């Protein structure tokens, strides 16, 4: 996602967020000493087909009971924590999860040309595995650029402006497939350079932690030119005599390629899809209202993937499948739309009413706990995001990076019972991975 304001970020030791807990004490994770992130050096698979299962009878996240009767006794077995629905949970996510700040002469050149914009880009994330292990991140956001022929992003033209080699020297960038970077030519450093590499890292961690709560990977397809990005950021791009790399437009074929890359890493049985939620209903909102989300027990060890795009790419993806029939990904739709299941409201304060309405409708909500305008030490946005009940609270400061606050769940828990949507069945002390 393109950033328009962001304060410089320096990686430092983790700290614990002081926030209230909605239930009993959460378990805390243990953090190791920091390490410095480093920049790293498809097979066509059929798309999914709609599920044919009939709607099930359960209608809410209320405790599930099983009753057995004999001639003399009746025994009722209460539901367990595994019967909690996914919308009853809350986790922390990372924003632009792959991002590494520019270095050396290129960083200096960016600050010389557009100092405020350069400051927005001056932040670094931990590798994805470290985010999962040390900081309990359970939702990722990954920007991808289509590269069906390979080599489209092998050259970094901004390097040439400051006298550095333009060739990346990363062999993976020469191969066909979606590349992971924030902005072509000058904000391109990433902890994993291809979508496949990022997903393989997540999959490897998932395989060794099979009881984890479901991970949510949010993907944004980038198509903006350097000139458009400069205009959006409000600075004039000087004529540097450079032919900037132009992103490849999104097509239906490329969206199928994107699904196939995910399926090349994750088996279909490990992915929660729109068909899994909709069942035999016509739309996702109908299914969620009637049967709710899958349970925690049904979802452990799995991932779900959604498209952050709200414009032309999303329209193209839902074309011919308004309820995402047969699609692998969820979309970030408008509430009430046939494909509405995951919704996004970036401002937990200004969008508080919309978030409350979306939660009441059963949607999964993603919001942010901080953004480019958040002053150092100001926790109002963070506190509103956590208390407001969005299931995914996305941040750039899951550790102490010198901004005067961090964003964590109480006790460094990786998941907690949602303060707004959780039923009595959800008990923090019983939420374990």
Short mmCIF file of C-alpha atoms in Angstrom, two decimals:
data_model
loop_
_atom_site.label_atom_id
_atom_site.label_comp_id
_atom_site.label_asym_id
_atom_site.label_seq_id
_atom_site.Cartn_x
_atom_site.Cartn_y
_atom_site.Cartn_z
CA UNK A 1 0.00 0.00 0.00
CA UNK A 2 1.42 3.43 -0.91
CA UNK A 3 2.13 5.56 2.10
CA UNK A 4 1.80 9.34 2.05
CA UNK A 5 3.24 10.11 5.49
CA UNK A 6 5.30 7.92 7.79
CA UNK A 7 7.84 8.73 10.45
CA UNK A 8 11.30 7.11 10.23
CA UNK A 9 11.40 3.70 11.82
CA UNK A 10 14.43 2.20 13.58
CA UNK A 11 14.24 -1.43 14.67
CA UNK A 12 14.58 -1.79 18.45
CA UNK A 13 13.65 -4.17 21.25
CA UNK A 14 10.03 -5.20 21.79
CA UNK A 15 7.80 -3.71 24.49
CA UNK A 16 4.44 -4.61 25.97
CA UNK A 17 1.31 -2.60 25.20
CA UNK A 18 -0.65 -1.40 28.20
CA UNK A 19 -4.22 -2.17 27.33
CA UNK A 20 -7.18 -3.62 29.15
CA UNK A 21 -8.17 -7.26 28.76
CA UNK A 22 -11.75 -8.25 28.14
CA UNK A 23 -11.55 -11.56 29.97
CA UNK A 24 -9.16 -13.71 31.97
CA UNK A 25 -5.36 -13.37 31.62
CA UNK A 26 -3.86 -14.16 28.21
CA UNK A 27 -0.77 -16.28 27.72
CA UNK A 28 2.39 -14.39 26.80
CA UNK A 29 4.97 -15.33 24.21
CA UNK A 30 8.71 -15.24 24.77
CA UNK A 31 10.81 -12.94 22.59
CA UNK A 32 14.41 -13.59 21.54
CA UNK A 33 17.06 -11.00 20.81
CA UNK A 34 16.53 -8.97 17.59
CA UNK A 35 18.24 -9.86 14.35
CA UNK A 36 18.69 -7.58 11.33
CA UNK A 37 16.35 -8.29 8.40
CA UNK A 38 18.16 -8.88 5.11
CA UNK A 39 17.02 -8.65 1.51
CA UNK A 40 16.98 -12.16 -0.12
CA UNK A 41 19.17 -12.97 -2.82
CA UNK A 42 3.91 -21.97 -11.62
CA UNK A 43 2.68 -24.49 -12.16
CA UNK A 44 -0.89 -24.07 -13.49
CA UNK A 45 -3.33 -25.50 -10.99
CA UNK A 46 -7.10 -25.63 -11.55
CA UNK A 47 -9.12 -23.01 -9.74
CA UNK A 48 -11.60 -24.00 -7.06
CA UNK A 49 -15.18 -25.11 -7.69
CA UNK A 50 -18.17 -24.17 -5.58
CA UNK A 51 -19.03 -26.25 -2.58
CA UNK A 52 -22.23 -28.24 -2.68
CA UNK A 53 -22.88 -28.74 1.00
CA UNK A 54 -26.26 -27.80 2.43
CA UNK A 55 -26.49 -25.06 5.06
CA UNK A 56 -25.98 -26.32 8.58
CA UNK A 57 -28.44 -25.63 11.32
CA UNK A 58 -26.35 -23.61 13.77
CA UNK A 59 -27.07 -19.91 13.64
CA UNK A 60 -24.72 -18.14 16.03
CA UNK A 61 -21.61 -18.37 18.17
CA UNK A 62 -23.62 -19.53 21.17
CA UNK A 63 -22.38 -22.61 23.05
CA UNK A 64 -23.00 -25.85 21.20
CA UNK A 65 -24.48 -28.73 23.21
CA UNK A 66 -24.74 -32.42 22.52
CA UNK A 67 -27.36 -34.40 24.40
CA UNK A 68 -27.47 -38.16 24.89
CA UNK A 69 -30.54 -39.78 26.48
CA UNK A 70 -31.03 -43.12 28.18
CA UNK A 71 -34.08 -44.48 30.01
CA UNK A 72 -32.87 -42.94 33.27
CA UNK A 73 -30.53 -39.98 32.56
CA UNK A 74 -29.90 -37.07 30.19
CA UNK A 75 -26.32 -35.75 29.88
CA UNK A 76 -25.54 -32.37 28.26
CA UNK A 77 -21.97 -31.76 27.10
CA UNK A 78 -21.18 -28.03 26.80
CA UNK A 79 -19.27 -26.68 23.82
CA UNK A 80 -15.53 -26.09 24.10
CA UNK A 81 -13.19 -23.31 23.02
CA UNK A 82 -12.87 -25.15 19.71
CA UNK A 83 -16.53 -24.28 18.97
CA UNK A 84 -15.83 -20.53 19.06
CA UNK A 85 -16.44 -18.90 15.68
CA UNK A 86 -13.67 -17.02 13.86
CA UNK A 87 -15.43 -13.67 14.21
CA UNK A 88 -15.20 -14.04 18.01
CA UNK A 89 -11.40 -13.64 17.95
CA UNK A 90 -8.99 -10.71 17.67
CA UNK A 91 -5.37 -10.76 16.45
CA UNK A 92 -2.64 -8.29 15.49
CA UNK A 93 -1.50 -7.91 11.88
CA UNK A 94 1.36 -6.08 10.19
CA UNK A 95 1.00 -3.44 7.47
CA UNK A 96 3.19 -3.85 4.37
CA UNK A 97 4.55 -6.88 6.15
CA UNK A 98 7.49 -7.51 3.80
CA UNK A 99 8.93 -3.96 3.67
CA UNK A 100 12.58 -3.00 4.11
CA UNK A 101 13.70 0.64 4.01
CA UNK A 102 15.99 1.96 1.28
CA UNK A 103 19.67 2.11 2.12
CA UNK A 104 22.77 4.17 1.38
CA UNK A 105 22.91 6.52 -1.59
CA UNK A 106 19.39 5.67 -2.76
CA UNK A 107 17.93 6.57 0.63
CA UNK A 108 19.91 9.83 0.64
CA UNK A 109 18.70 10.62 -2.87
CA UNK A 110 15.07 10.07 -1.90
CA UNK A 111 15.41 12.44 1.04
CA UNK A 112 17.03 15.03 -1.23
CA UNK A 113 14.20 14.92 -3.79
CA UNK A 114 11.16 14.44 -1.53
CA UNK A 115 12.08 14.47 2.16
CA UNK A 116 8.57 14.01 3.58
CA UNK A 117 7.77 11.20 1.20
CA UNK A 118 11.15 9.57 1.88
CA UNK A 119 10.39 9.66 5.61
CA UNK A 120 7.11 7.87 4.91
CA UNK A 121 9.06 4.99 3.35
CA UNK A 122 11.79 4.81 5.99
CA UNK A 123 10.59 1.78 7.95
CA UNK A 124 11.68 -1.83 8.18
CA UNK A 125 9.79 -5.00 9.13
CA UNK A 126 11.07 -8.24 10.53
CA UNK A 127 11.07 -11.36 8.31
CA UNK A 128 7.65 -13.01 8.28
CA UNK A 129 8.78 -16.00 10.34
CA UNK A 130 10.12 -13.69 13.03
CA UNK A 131 6.87 -11.74 13.05
CA UNK A 132 4.98 -15.00 13.58
CA UNK A 133 7.31 -16.39 16.22
CA UNK A 134 8.38 -13.38 18.26
CA UNK A 135 5.56 -10.90 17.88
CA UNK A 136 2.47 -13.05 17.42
CA UNK A 137 1.51 -11.54 14.07
CA UNK A 138 -1.36 -13.52 12.56
CA UNK A 139 -2.36 -11.29 9.62
CA UNK A 140 -0.09 -10.14 6.80
CA UNK A 141 -0.38 -7.57 4.01
CA UNK A 142 1.67 -8.19 0.87
CA UNK A 143 1.92 -5.94 -2.20
CA UNK A 144 2.45 -7.78 -5.47
CA UNK A 145 3.37 -6.75 -9.00
CA UNK A 146 2.47 -9.01 -11.91
CA UNK A 147 5.42 -10.29 -13.93
CA UNK A 148 4.20 -13.11 -16.18
CA UNK A 149 7.30 -13.21 -18.36
CA UNK A 150 9.89 -12.59 -15.65
CA UNK A 151 12.54 -9.88 -15.41
CA UNK A 152 10.14 -6.92 -15.43
CA UNK A 153 11.37 -5.78 -12.00
CA UNK A 154 14.96 -7.02 -12.21
CA UNK A 155 16.24 -3.51 -12.88
CA UNK A 156 15.95 -0.79 -10.22
CA UNK A 157 16.05 2.42 -12.20
CA UNK A 158 16.30 4.66 -9.14
CA UNK A 159 19.70 3.18 -8.40
CA UNK A 160 21.00 4.55 -11.67
CA UNK A 161 20.09 8.09 -10.62
CA UNK A 162 22.48 7.89 -7.65
CA UNK A 163 25.24 6.00 -9.44
CA UNK A 164 24.42 2.50 -8.23
CA UNK A 165 24.00 -0.61 -10.41
CA UNK A 166 20.46 -0.97 -11.69
CA UNK A 167 20.59 -4.77 -11.96
CA UNK A 168 19.15 -6.37 -8.83
CA UNK A 169 21.33 -9.47 -8.86
CA UNK A 170 18.39 -11.46 -7.44
CA UNK A 171 17.81 -14.52 -9.67
CA UNK A 172 14.20 -14.97 -8.52
CA UNK A 173 13.28 -11.64 -10.11
CA UNK A 174 14.23 -12.99 -13.52
CA UNK A 175 11.65 -15.79 -13.25
CA UNK A 176 7.95 -15.47 -14.13
CA UNK A 177 5.61 -14.81 -11.23
CA UNK A 178 4.32 -12.11 -8.92
CA UNK A 179 7.02 -9.94 -7.35
CA UNK A 180 6.78 -8.40 -3.89
CA UNK A 181 7.78 -4.74 -3.56
CA UNK A 182 6.22 -1.48 -2.47
CA UNK A 183 7.12 0.86 -5.32
CA UNK A 184 9.07 -0.14 -8.40
CA UNK A 185 12.48 1.40 -9.06
CA UNK A 186 13.09 3.08 -5.68
CA UNK A 187 11.19 1.42 -2.80
CA UNK A 188 11.77 -2.19 -3.77
CA UNK A 189 13.56 -3.88 -0.87
CA UNK A 190 11.66 -6.75 0.72
CA UNK A 191 12.30 -9.59 3.14
CA UNK A 192 10.92 -11.95 0.46
CA UNK A 193 11.14 -10.85 -3.18
CA UNK A 194 8.42 -13.03 -4.69
CA UNK A 195 4.94 -13.98 -3.59
CA UNK A 196 5.92 -17.65 -3.74
CA UNK A 197 8.85 -16.99 -1.38
CA UNK A 198 6.66 -15.10 1.09
CA UNK A 199 3.99 -17.81 1.04
CA UNK A 200 6.56 -20.58 1.40
CA UNK A 201 7.87 -18.90 4.52
CA UNK A 202 4.36 -18.69 5.98
CA UNK A 203 3.58 -22.27 4.94
CA UNK A 204 6.74 -23.63 6.53
CA UNK A 205 5.88 -21.96 9.83
CA UNK A 206 2.28 -23.16 9.59
CA UNK A 207 3.34 -26.74 9.00
CA UNK A 208 5.46 -26.75 12.14
CA UNK A 209 2.68 -25.08 14.18
CA UNK A 210 -0.41 -27.04 13.07
CA UNK A 211 -2.61 -25.82 15.95
CA UNK A 212 -2.26 -22.12 15.10
CA UNK A 213 -5.32 -19.93 14.73
CA UNK A 214 -6.01 -19.26 11.04
CA UNK A 215 -3.59 -16.85 9.37
CA UNK A 216 -5.00 -14.17 7.08
CA UNK A 217 -2.89 -13.07 4.09
CA UNK A 218 -4.14 -9.87 2.45
CA UNK A 219 -2.78 -9.24 -1.06
CA UNK A 220 -2.81 -5.94 -2.96
CA UNK A 221 -2.07 -5.90 -6.68
CA UNK A 222 -0.05 -2.79 -7.54
CA UNK A 223 -0.43 -1.09 -10.91
CA UNK A 224 0.43 2.59 -10.28
CA UNK A 225 3.22 4.29 -12.20
CA UNK A 226 6.01 6.22 -10.49
CA UNK A 227 4.53 9.46 -11.82
CA UNK A 228 1.07 8.63 -10.41
CA UNK A 229 2.57 7.79 -7.04
CA UNK A 230 4.47 11.09 -6.94
CA UNK A 231 1.29 13.01 -7.81
CA UNK A 232 -0.69 11.20 -5.11
CA UNK A 233 2.04 11.97 -2.57
CA UNK A 234 1.93 15.66 -3.49
CA UNK A 235 5.44 16.26 -4.78
CA UNK A 236 6.67 17.09 -8.24
CA UNK A 237 8.90 14.44 -9.72
CA UNK A 238 11.87 16.16 -11.39
CA UNK A 239 12.96 15.13 -14.85
CA UNK A 240 15.77 12.73 -14.04
CA UNK A 241 16.14 11.34 -17.54
CA UNK A 242 14.91 7.94 -16.35
CA UNK A 243 12.53 5.57 -18.08
CA UNK A 244 10.62 4.30 -15.05
CA UNK A 245 9.28 0.76 -14.92
CA UNK A 246 5.58 0.66 -15.83
CA UNK A 247 3.55 -2.01 -13.98
CA UNK A 248 1.65 -4.62 -15.96
CA UNK A 249 -2.15 -4.09 -15.94
CA UNK A 250 -4.30 -6.65 -14.16
CA UNK A 251 -6.21 -9.11 -16.33
CA UNK A 252 -8.50 -12.06 -15.61
CA UNK A 253 -5.68 -14.38 -16.66
CA UNK A 254 -3.29 -12.76 -14.17
CA UNK A 255 -5.86 -13.14 -11.39
CA UNK A 256 -6.01 -16.85 -12.18
CA UNK A 257 -2.21 -16.90 -12.08
CA UNK A 258 -2.37 -15.29 -8.65
CA UNK A 259 -4.70 -18.00 -7.36
CA UNK A 260 -2.43 -20.66 -8.84
CA UNK A 261 0.60 -19.27 -7.02
CA UNK A 262 -1.22 -19.60 -3.72
CA UNK A 263 -2.32 -23.14 -4.60
CA UNK A 264 1.26 -24.00 -5.55
CA UNK A 265 2.22 -23.46 -1.92
CA UNK A 266 -0.89 -24.28 0.12
CA UNK A 267 -3.03 -27.34 -0.48
CA UNK A 268 -6.66 -26.41 -1.08
CA UNK A 269 -7.65 -28.26 2.10
CA UNK A 270 -5.57 -25.77 4.14
CA UNK A 271 -7.30 -22.67 2.74
CA UNK A 272 -10.57 -21.21 4.03
CA UNK A 273 -12.40 -20.04 0.89
CA UNK A 274 -15.62 -18.14 0.18
CA UNK A 275 -17.28 -21.41 -0.86
CA UNK A 276 -16.46 -22.91 2.54
CA UNK A 277 -18.35 -20.08 4.23
CA UNK A 278 -21.23 -19.66 1.76
CA UNK A 279 -22.17 -23.32 1.44
CA UNK A 280 -25.46 -23.56 -0.48
CA UNK A 281 -26.56 -19.96 0.16
CA UNK A 282 -26.67 -17.44 -2.67
CA UNK A 283 -24.50 -14.80 -0.99
CA UNK A 284 -21.88 -14.61 1.70
CA UNK A 285 -23.93 -12.23 3.93
CA UNK A 286 -26.83 -14.70 3.87
CA UNK A 287 -24.57 -17.56 4.90
CA UNK A 288 -22.88 -15.58 7.66
CA UNK A 289 -26.23 -14.42 9.04
CA UNK A 290 -27.64 -17.95 9.03
CA UNK A 291 -24.71 -20.19 9.89
CA UNK A 292 -21.83 -17.92 10.90
CA UNK A 293 -18.13 -18.44 10.30
CA UNK A 294 -16.30 -21.75 10.66
CA UNK A 295 -15.24 -22.68 14.17
CA UNK A 296 -11.77 -22.39 15.60
CA UNK A 297 -11.52 -26.17 15.72
CA UNK A 298 -12.36 -26.41 12.01
CA UNK A 299 -9.86 -23.70 11.12
CA UNK A 300 -6.69 -24.41 13.04
CA UNK A 301 -3.61 -24.75 10.86
CA UNK A 302 -5.31 -23.05 7.91
CA UNK A 303 -4.97 -19.76 6.06
CA UNK A 304 -7.39 -17.46 4.33
CA UNK A 305 -6.47 -15.03 1.58
CA UNK A 306 -8.19 -11.80 0.59
CA UNK A 307 -7.68 -9.11 -2.03
CA UNK A 308 -7.16 -5.66 -0.56
CA UNK A 309 -8.01 -4.08 -3.92
CA UNK A 310 -11.33 -2.25 -4.07
CA UNK A 311 -11.16 -0.93 -7.62
CA UNK A 312 -10.82 -2.45 -11.06
CA UNK A 313 -8.94 -5.56 -9.92
CA UNK A 314 -11.68 -6.46 -7.43
CA UNK A 315 -14.39 -5.84 -10.02
CA UNK A 316 -12.57 -8.10 -12.44
CA UNK A 317 -12.13 -10.79 -9.80
CA UNK A 318 -15.84 -10.94 -8.92
CA UNK A 319 -16.97 -10.74 -12.57
CA UNK A 320 -19.22 -13.72 -13.25
CA UNK A 321 -19.08 -14.68 -9.57
CA UNK A 322 -20.81 -11.93 -7.56
CA UNK A 323 -20.75 -14.08 -4.43
CA UNK A 324 -17.19 -15.28 -5.18
CA UNK A 325 -18.46 -18.66 -6.34
CA UNK A 326 -15.47 -20.84 -7.16
CA UNK A 327 -13.01 -18.13 -6.18
CA UNK A 328 -10.08 -18.79 -3.87
CA UNK A 329 -9.88 -15.33 -2.31
CA UNK A 330 -12.23 -13.18 -0.28
CA UNK A 331 -12.58 -9.55 -1.33
CA UNK A 332 -12.72 -6.43 0.82
CA UNK A 333 -16.27 -5.62 -0.17
CA UNK A 334 -18.86 -3.05 0.81
CA UNK A 335 -21.19 -4.29 3.57
CA UNK A 336 -24.30 -5.88 2.11
CA UNK A 337 -22.72 -6.77 -1.23
CA UNK A 338 -23.06 -10.41 -2.33
CA UNK A 339 -19.31 -10.91 -1.71
CA UNK A 340 -19.23 -9.12 1.64
CA UNK A 341 -17.55 -11.20 4.34
CA UNK A 342 -14.29 -9.33 4.99
CA UNK A 343 -14.56 -5.54 5.20
CA UNK A 344 -11.99 -2.83 5.80
CA UNK A 345 -12.21 0.45 7.72
CA UNK A 346 -8.83 2.10 8.21
CA UNK A 347 -9.90 4.68 10.81
CA UNK A 348 -11.12 3.03 14.03
CA UNK A 349 -12.20 6.40 15.43
CA UNK A 350 -13.92 8.02 12.46
CA UNK A 351 -15.28 4.67 11.26
CA UNK A 352 -16.36 3.46 14.71
CA UNK A 353 -20.07 3.28 13.84
CA UNK A 354 -19.41 1.49 10.55
CA UNK A 355 -17.17 -1.01 12.33
CA UNK A 356 -19.86 -1.65 14.96
CA UNK A 357 -22.46 -2.23 12.25
CA UNK A 358 -20.14 -4.59 10.35
CA UNK A 359 -19.43 -6.60 13.49
CA UNK A 360 -23.14 -6.83 14.25
CA UNK A 361 -23.66 -8.22 10.74
CA UNK A 362 -21.08 -10.92 11.39
CA UNK A 363 -18.32 -9.65 9.10
CA UNK A 364 -14.60 -9.95 9.69
CA UNK A 365 -13.22 -6.42 10.00
CA UNK A 366 -9.71 -5.16 9.36
CA UNK A 367 -8.69 -1.76 10.74
CA UNK A 368 -5.47 0.05 11.58
CA UNK A 369 -4.04 1.00 14.96
CA UNK A 370 -1.67 3.64 13.59
CA UNK A 371 -1.01 5.41 10.33
CA UNK A 372 1.24 8.03 8.77
CA UNK A 373 -0.41 10.84 10.74
CA UNK A 374 -0.23 9.20 14.17
CA UNK A 375 1.94 11.41 16.44
CA UNK A 376 4.62 9.74 18.52
CA UNK A 377 3.17 8.60 21.82
CA UNK A 378 -0.46 9.01 20.72
CA UNK A 379 -2.35 5.80 21.50
CA UNK A 380 -5.90 6.99 20.75
CA UNK A 381 -6.10 5.17 17.42
CA UNK A 382 -4.55 2.03 18.85
CA UNK A 383 -6.88 1.95 21.82
CA UNK A 384 -9.95 2.55 19.63
CA UNK A 385 -8.91 -0.21 17.23
CA UNK A 386 -8.50 -2.78 19.98
CA UNK A 387 -11.60 -1.81 21.92
CA UNK A 388 -13.75 -1.44 18.80
CA UNK A 389 -13.63 -5.16 18.09
CA UNK A 390 -12.10 -5.37 14.62
CA UNK A 391 -10.80 -8.91 14.28
CA UNK A 392 -7.63 -7.75 12.50
CA UNK A 393 -5.72 -4.78 13.92
CA UNK A 394 -2.96 -3.86 11.49
CA UNK A 395 0.15 -2.00 12.64
CA UNK A 396 3.66 -0.93 11.75
CA UNK A 397 4.73 -0.86 15.41
CA UNK A 398 4.33 -4.35 16.85
CA UNK A 399 7.68 -3.67 18.55
CA UNK A 400 9.33 -0.59 20.03
CA UNK A 401 10.64 1.41 17.07
CA UNK A 402 10.95 4.74 18.83
CA UNK A 403 7.42 6.04 18.32
CA UNK A 404 6.40 6.08 21.96
CA UNK A 405 3.97 3.16 21.80
CA UNK A 406 3.64 -0.41 20.60
CA UNK A 407 0.63 -2.42 19.48
CA UNK A 408 0.16 -5.77 21.16
CA UNK A 409 -2.62 -7.73 22.74
CA UNK A 410 -2.56 -7.80 26.56
CA UNK A 411 0.07 -10.13 27.93
CA UNK A 412 1.68 -10.46 24.50
CA UNK A 413 -1.06 -12.93 23.58
CA UNK A 414 -1.26 -13.95 19.93
CA UNK A 415 -5.06 -14.12 20.03
CA UNK A 416 -7.78 -13.05 22.43
CA UNK A 417 -11.52 -13.23 22.75
CA UNK A 418 -12.98 -10.33 20.80
CA UNK A 419 -14.09 -7.57 23.22
CA UNK A 420 -17.23 -6.94 21.16
CA UNK A 421 -18.28 -10.16 19.45
CA UNK A 422 -17.13 -12.98 21.73
CA UNK A 423 -19.75 -15.26 23.29
CA UNK A 424 -19.54 -16.65 26.82
CA UNK A 425 -17.99 -19.76 25.27
CA UNK A 426 -14.80 -17.83 24.51
CA UNK A 427 -12.39 -17.75 27.46
CA UNK A 428 -8.99 -16.12 27.01
CA UNK A 429 -7.25 -18.57 29.32
CA UNK A 430 -8.37 -21.43 27.07
CA UNK A 431 -7.17 -19.86 23.80
CA UNK A 432 -3.95 -21.68 23.03
CA UNK A 433 -2.02 -22.61 19.92
#
